Short mmCIF file of C-alpha atoms in Angstrom, two decimals:
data_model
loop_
_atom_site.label_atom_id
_atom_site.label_comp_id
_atom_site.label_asym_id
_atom_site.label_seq_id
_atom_site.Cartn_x
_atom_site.Cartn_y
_atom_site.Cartn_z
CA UNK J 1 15.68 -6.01 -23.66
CA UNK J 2 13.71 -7.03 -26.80
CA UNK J 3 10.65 -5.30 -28.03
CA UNK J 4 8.68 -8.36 -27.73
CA UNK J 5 9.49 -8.41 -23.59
CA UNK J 6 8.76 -5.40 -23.22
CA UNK J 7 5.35 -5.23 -25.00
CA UNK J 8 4.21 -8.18 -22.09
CA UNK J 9 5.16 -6.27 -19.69
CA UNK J 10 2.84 -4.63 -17.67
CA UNK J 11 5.35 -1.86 -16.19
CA UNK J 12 4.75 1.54 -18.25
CA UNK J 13 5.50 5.24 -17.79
CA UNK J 14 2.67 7.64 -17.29
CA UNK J 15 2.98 11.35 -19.37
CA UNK J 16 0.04 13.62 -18.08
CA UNK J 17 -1.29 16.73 -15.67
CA UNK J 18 -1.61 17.11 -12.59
CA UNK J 19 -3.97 19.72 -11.04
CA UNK J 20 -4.31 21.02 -7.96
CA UNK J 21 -7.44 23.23 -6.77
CA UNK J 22 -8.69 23.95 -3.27
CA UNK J 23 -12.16 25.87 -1.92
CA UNK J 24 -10.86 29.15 -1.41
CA UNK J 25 -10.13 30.06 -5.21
CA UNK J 26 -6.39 28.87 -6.28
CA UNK J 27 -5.63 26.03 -8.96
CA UNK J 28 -3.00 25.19 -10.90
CA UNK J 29 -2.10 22.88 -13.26
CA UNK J 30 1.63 21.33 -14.61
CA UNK J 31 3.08 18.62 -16.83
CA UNK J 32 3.56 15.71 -14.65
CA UNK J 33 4.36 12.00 -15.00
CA UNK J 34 4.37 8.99 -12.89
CA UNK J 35 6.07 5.20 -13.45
CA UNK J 36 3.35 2.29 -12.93
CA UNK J 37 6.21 -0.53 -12.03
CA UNK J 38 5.56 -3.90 -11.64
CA UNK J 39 7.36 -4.97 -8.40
CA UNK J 40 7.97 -8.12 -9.64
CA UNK J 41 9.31 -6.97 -12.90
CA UNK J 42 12.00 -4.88 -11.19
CA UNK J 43 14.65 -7.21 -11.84
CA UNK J 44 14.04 -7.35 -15.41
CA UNK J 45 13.30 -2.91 -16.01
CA UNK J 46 16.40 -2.78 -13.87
CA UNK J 47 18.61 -3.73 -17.02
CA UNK J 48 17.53 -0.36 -18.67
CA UNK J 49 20.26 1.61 -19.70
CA UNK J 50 18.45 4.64 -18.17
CA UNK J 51 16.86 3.00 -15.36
CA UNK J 52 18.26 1.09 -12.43
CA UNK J 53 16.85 -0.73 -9.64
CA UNK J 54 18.17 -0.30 -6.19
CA UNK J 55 21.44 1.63 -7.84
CA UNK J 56 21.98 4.72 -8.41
CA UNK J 57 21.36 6.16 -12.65
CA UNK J 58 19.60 8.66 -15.14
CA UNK J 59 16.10 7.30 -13.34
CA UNK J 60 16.60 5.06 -10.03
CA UNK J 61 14.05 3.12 -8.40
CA UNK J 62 15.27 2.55 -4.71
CA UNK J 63 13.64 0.07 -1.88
CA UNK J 64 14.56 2.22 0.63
CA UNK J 65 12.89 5.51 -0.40
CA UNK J 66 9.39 3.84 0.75
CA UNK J 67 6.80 2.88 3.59
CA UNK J 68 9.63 4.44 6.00
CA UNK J 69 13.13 3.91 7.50
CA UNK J 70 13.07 -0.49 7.47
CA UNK J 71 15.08 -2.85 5.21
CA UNK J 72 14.00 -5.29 2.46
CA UNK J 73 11.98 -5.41 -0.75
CA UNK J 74 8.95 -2.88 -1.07
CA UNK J 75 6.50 -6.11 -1.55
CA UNK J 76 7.87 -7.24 1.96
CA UNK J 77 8.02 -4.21 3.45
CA UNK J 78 4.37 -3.66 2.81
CA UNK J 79 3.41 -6.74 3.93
CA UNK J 80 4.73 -6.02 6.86
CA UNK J 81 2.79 -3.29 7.74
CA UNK J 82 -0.70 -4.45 6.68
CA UNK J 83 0.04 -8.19 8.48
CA UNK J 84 -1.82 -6.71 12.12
CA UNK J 85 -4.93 -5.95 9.50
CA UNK J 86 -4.46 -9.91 8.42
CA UNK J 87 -3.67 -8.91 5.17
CA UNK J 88 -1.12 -10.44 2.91
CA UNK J 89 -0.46 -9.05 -0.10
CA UNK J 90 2.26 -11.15 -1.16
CA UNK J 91 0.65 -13.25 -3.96
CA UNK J 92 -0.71 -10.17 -5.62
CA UNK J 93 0.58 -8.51 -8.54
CA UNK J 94 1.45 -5.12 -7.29
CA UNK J 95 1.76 -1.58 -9.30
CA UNK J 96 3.65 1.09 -7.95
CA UNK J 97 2.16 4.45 -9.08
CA UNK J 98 4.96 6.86 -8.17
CA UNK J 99 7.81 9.03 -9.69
CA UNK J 100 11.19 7.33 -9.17
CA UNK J 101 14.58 9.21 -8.15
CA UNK J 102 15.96 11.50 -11.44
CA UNK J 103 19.19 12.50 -11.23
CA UNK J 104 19.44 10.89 -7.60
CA UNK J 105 16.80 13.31 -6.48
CA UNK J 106 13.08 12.42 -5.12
CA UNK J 107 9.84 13.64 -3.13
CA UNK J 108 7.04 11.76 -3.47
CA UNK J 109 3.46 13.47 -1.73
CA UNK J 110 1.96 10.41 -2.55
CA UNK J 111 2.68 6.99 -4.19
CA UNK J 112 -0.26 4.75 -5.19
CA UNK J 113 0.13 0.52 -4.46
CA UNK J 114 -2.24 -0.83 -7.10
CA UNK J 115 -2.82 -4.91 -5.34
CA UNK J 116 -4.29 -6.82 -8.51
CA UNK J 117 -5.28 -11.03 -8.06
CA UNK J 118 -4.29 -13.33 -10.51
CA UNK J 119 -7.35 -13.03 -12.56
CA UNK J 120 -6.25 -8.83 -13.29
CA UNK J 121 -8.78 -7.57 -10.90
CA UNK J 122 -8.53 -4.72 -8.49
CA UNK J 123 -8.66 -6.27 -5.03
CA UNK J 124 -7.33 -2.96 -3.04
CA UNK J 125 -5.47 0.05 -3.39
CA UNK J 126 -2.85 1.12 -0.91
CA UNK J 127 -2.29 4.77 -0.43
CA UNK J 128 0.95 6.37 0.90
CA UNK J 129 1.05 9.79 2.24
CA UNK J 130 4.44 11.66 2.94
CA UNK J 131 3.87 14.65 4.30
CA UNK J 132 6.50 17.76 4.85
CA UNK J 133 6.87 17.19 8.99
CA UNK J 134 8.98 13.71 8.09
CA UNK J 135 6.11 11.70 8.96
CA UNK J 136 4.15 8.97 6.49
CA UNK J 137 0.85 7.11 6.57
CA UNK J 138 -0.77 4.23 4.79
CA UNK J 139 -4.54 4.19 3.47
CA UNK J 140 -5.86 1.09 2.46
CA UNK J 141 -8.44 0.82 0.42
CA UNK J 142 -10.49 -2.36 0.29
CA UNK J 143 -14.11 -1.22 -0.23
CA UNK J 144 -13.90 -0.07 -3.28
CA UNK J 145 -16.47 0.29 -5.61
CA UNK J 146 -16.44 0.29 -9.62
CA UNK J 147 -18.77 3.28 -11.14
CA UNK J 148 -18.30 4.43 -15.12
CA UNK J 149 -14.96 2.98 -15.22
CA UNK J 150 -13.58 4.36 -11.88
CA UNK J 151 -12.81 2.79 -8.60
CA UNK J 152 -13.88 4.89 -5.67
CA UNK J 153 -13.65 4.09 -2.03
CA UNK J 154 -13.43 6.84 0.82
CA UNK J 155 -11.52 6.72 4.15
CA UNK J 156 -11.86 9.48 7.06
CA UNK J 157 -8.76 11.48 7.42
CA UNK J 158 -6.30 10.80 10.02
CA UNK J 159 -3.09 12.29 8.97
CA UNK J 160 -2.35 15.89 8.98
CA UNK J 161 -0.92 16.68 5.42
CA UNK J 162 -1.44 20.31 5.35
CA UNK J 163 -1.07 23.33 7.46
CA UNK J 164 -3.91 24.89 6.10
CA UNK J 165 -6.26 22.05 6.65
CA UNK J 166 -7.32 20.39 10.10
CA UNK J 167 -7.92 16.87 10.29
CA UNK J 168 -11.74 17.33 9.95
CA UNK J 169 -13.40 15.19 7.18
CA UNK J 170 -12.78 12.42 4.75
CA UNK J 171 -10.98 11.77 1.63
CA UNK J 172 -12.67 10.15 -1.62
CA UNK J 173 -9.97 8.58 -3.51
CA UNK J 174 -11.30 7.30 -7.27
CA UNK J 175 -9.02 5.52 -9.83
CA UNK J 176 -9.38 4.16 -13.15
CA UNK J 177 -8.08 0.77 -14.06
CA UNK J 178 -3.58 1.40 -14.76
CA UNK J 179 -3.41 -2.84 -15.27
CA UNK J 180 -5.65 -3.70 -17.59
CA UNK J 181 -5.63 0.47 -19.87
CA UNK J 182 -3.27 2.46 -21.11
CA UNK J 183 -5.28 5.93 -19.39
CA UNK J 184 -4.84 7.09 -15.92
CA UNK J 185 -7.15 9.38 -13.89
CA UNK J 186 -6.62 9.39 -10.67
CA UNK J 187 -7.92 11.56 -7.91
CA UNK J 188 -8.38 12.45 -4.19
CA UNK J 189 -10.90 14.72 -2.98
CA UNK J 190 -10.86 16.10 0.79
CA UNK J 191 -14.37 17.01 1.55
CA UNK J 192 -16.66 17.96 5.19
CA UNK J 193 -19.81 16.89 4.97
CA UNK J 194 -21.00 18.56 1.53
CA UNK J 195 -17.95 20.47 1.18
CA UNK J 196 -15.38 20.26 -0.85
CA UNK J 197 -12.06 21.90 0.55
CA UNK J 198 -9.01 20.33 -1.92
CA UNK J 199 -8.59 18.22 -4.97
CA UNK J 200 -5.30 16.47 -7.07
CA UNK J 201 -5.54 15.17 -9.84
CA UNK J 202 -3.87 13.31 -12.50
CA UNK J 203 -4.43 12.33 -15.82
CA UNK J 204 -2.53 10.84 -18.41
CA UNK J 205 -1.65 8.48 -20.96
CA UNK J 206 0.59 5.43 -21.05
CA UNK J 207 3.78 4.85 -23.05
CA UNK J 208 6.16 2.00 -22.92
CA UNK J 209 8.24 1.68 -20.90
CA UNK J 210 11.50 1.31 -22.84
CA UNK J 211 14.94 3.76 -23.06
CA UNK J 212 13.64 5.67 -25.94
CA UNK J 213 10.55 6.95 -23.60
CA UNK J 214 12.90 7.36 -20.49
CA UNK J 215 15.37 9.87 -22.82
CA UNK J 216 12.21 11.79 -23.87
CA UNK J 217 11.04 11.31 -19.94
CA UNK J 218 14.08 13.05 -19.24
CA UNK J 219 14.44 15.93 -21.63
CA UNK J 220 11.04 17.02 -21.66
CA UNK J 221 9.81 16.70 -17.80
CA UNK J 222 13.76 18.10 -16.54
CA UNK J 223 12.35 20.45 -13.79
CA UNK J 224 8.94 18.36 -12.85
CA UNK J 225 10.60 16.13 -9.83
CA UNK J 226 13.34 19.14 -8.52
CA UNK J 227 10.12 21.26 -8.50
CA UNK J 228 7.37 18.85 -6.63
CA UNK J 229 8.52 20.08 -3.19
CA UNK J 230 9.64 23.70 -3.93
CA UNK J 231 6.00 23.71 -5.16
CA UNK J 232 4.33 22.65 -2.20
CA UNK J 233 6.38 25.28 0.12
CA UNK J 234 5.42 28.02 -2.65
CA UNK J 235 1.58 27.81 -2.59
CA UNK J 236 1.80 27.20 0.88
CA UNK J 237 2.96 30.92 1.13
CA UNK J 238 0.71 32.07 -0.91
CA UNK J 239 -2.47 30.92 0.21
CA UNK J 240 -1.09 31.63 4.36
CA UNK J 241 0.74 34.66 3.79
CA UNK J 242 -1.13 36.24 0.39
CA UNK J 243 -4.83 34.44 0.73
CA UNK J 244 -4.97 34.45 4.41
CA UNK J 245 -5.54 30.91 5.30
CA UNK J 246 -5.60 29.96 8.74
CA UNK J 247 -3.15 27.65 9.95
CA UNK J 248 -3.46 24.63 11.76
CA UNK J 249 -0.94 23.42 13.98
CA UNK J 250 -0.28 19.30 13.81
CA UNK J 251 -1.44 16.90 16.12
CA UNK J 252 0.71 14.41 17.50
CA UNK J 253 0.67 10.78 14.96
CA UNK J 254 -2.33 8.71 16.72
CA UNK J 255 -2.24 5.66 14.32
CA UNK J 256 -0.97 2.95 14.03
CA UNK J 257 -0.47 3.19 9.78
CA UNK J 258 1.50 6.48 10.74
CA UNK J 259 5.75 6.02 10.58
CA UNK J 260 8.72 7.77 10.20
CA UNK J 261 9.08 8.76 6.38
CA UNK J 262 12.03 8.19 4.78
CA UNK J 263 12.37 11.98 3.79
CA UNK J 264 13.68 14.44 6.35
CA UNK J 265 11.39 16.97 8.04
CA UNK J 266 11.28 19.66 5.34
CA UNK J 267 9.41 21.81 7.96
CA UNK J 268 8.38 21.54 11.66
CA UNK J 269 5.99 24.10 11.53
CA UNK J 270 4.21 26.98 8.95
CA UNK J 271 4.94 29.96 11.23
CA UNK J 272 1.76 31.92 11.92
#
């Protein structure tokens, strides 16, 4: 692919942090990075010699490992599931914020649909949650308001993510512009009332997205996707078993933008 393609292309990898802090005091913070892909530029990033598109490679970007166990492209597939809210997304250009397979291995907490008109502006974000029961849900996002260069909407929660959290609450999501930039800050706050109880965060900055980056992608960030889910399960423990969190036990799914995720059921249960 020549340099001049892939300068006009609006694909690009993210290199950043991502933080994690919740009320009762425990934080931390770890190199992280996330692809912004262009769903209808997968065809053409596809003919990476590091990346591949629906095959497997160094970094591999697969339909099927999103919005849950169905067939077809990812631009379909969410259509489908937003068409009973009368929306159709399919003449949007669509960024995928999310961290593609390495080394055949994936787990993604949260992947980020970025739905931009034809004119480059932000018409709605999409949020998908995968939680550790095997279950998924979709946010959407389509009051969003632009403040000193973010985009913020909020949505009352209705999917149980953690253990340690009941489904009390609401989330404020806020995003800065990935289309139309080269920074990222993205961020989701779960708050009650004037509390704040957990926040993740990412920030970073954008590279090209071009062989060269994806070889220094892969050297430098090894251990960053192998570790996403071992690091979940770890301060899990510690803030149950060494902190003394409560736990909460999960309600049954009770709507209709919850699914089958297309990751197994890492655990049933936290035992108390």
């Amino acid at each position: 692919m020549s340099q001049k393609l892939m300068d006009l292309m609006n694909s690009k990898i993210m290199f950043g942090h991502l933080m994690h802090t919740r009320k009762k005091i425990h934080q931390f913070r770890f190199r992280h990075y996330f692809f912004a892909l262009d769903l209808d530029e997968l065809e053409s990033i596809g003919k990476h010699k590091l990346f591949g598109w629906n095959k497997g490679w160094f970094f591999s970007f697969l339909d099927q490992d999103y919005l849950g166990q169905t067939t077809g492209s990812i631009k379909s597939k969410l259509n489908s599931r937003l068409s009973h809210l009368g929306i159709d997304i399919e003449k949007l250009t669509i960024l995928l914020v999310t961290t593609p397979r390495f080394i055949k291995h994936t787990f993604n907490p949260v992947n980020f649909y970025y739905c931009y008109t034809s004119t480059k502006k932000l018409e709605k974000v999409i949020v998908e949650v995968n939680n550790t029961f095997g279950e998924a849900h979709l946010y959407v996002l389509d009051n969003l308001i632009e403040k000193n260069g973010y985009f913020i909407d909020t949505h009352a929660k209705l999917f149980h993510v953690s253990p340690m959290n009941n489904m009390e609450g609401e989330y404020t999501f806020y995003f800065t512009d990935i289309l139309n930039t080269n920074h990222l800050d993205l961020g989701i706050n779960l708050h009650y009332e004037e509390t704040s109880f957990f926040t993740s965060r990412f920030i970073g900055e954008a590279k090209i997205f071009s062989d060269k980056s994806l070889l220094w992608l892969g050297i430098r960030y090894t251990l960053s996707t192998f570790l996403a889910l071992p690091r979940i399960l770890i301060h899990a423990g510690i803030l149950h078993y060494i902190k003394k969190l409560p736990i909460f036990s999960k309600p049954d799914p009770s709507s209709d933008m919850t699914y089958t995720s297309t990751y197994k059921p890492y655990i049933n249960e936290f035992k108390k």
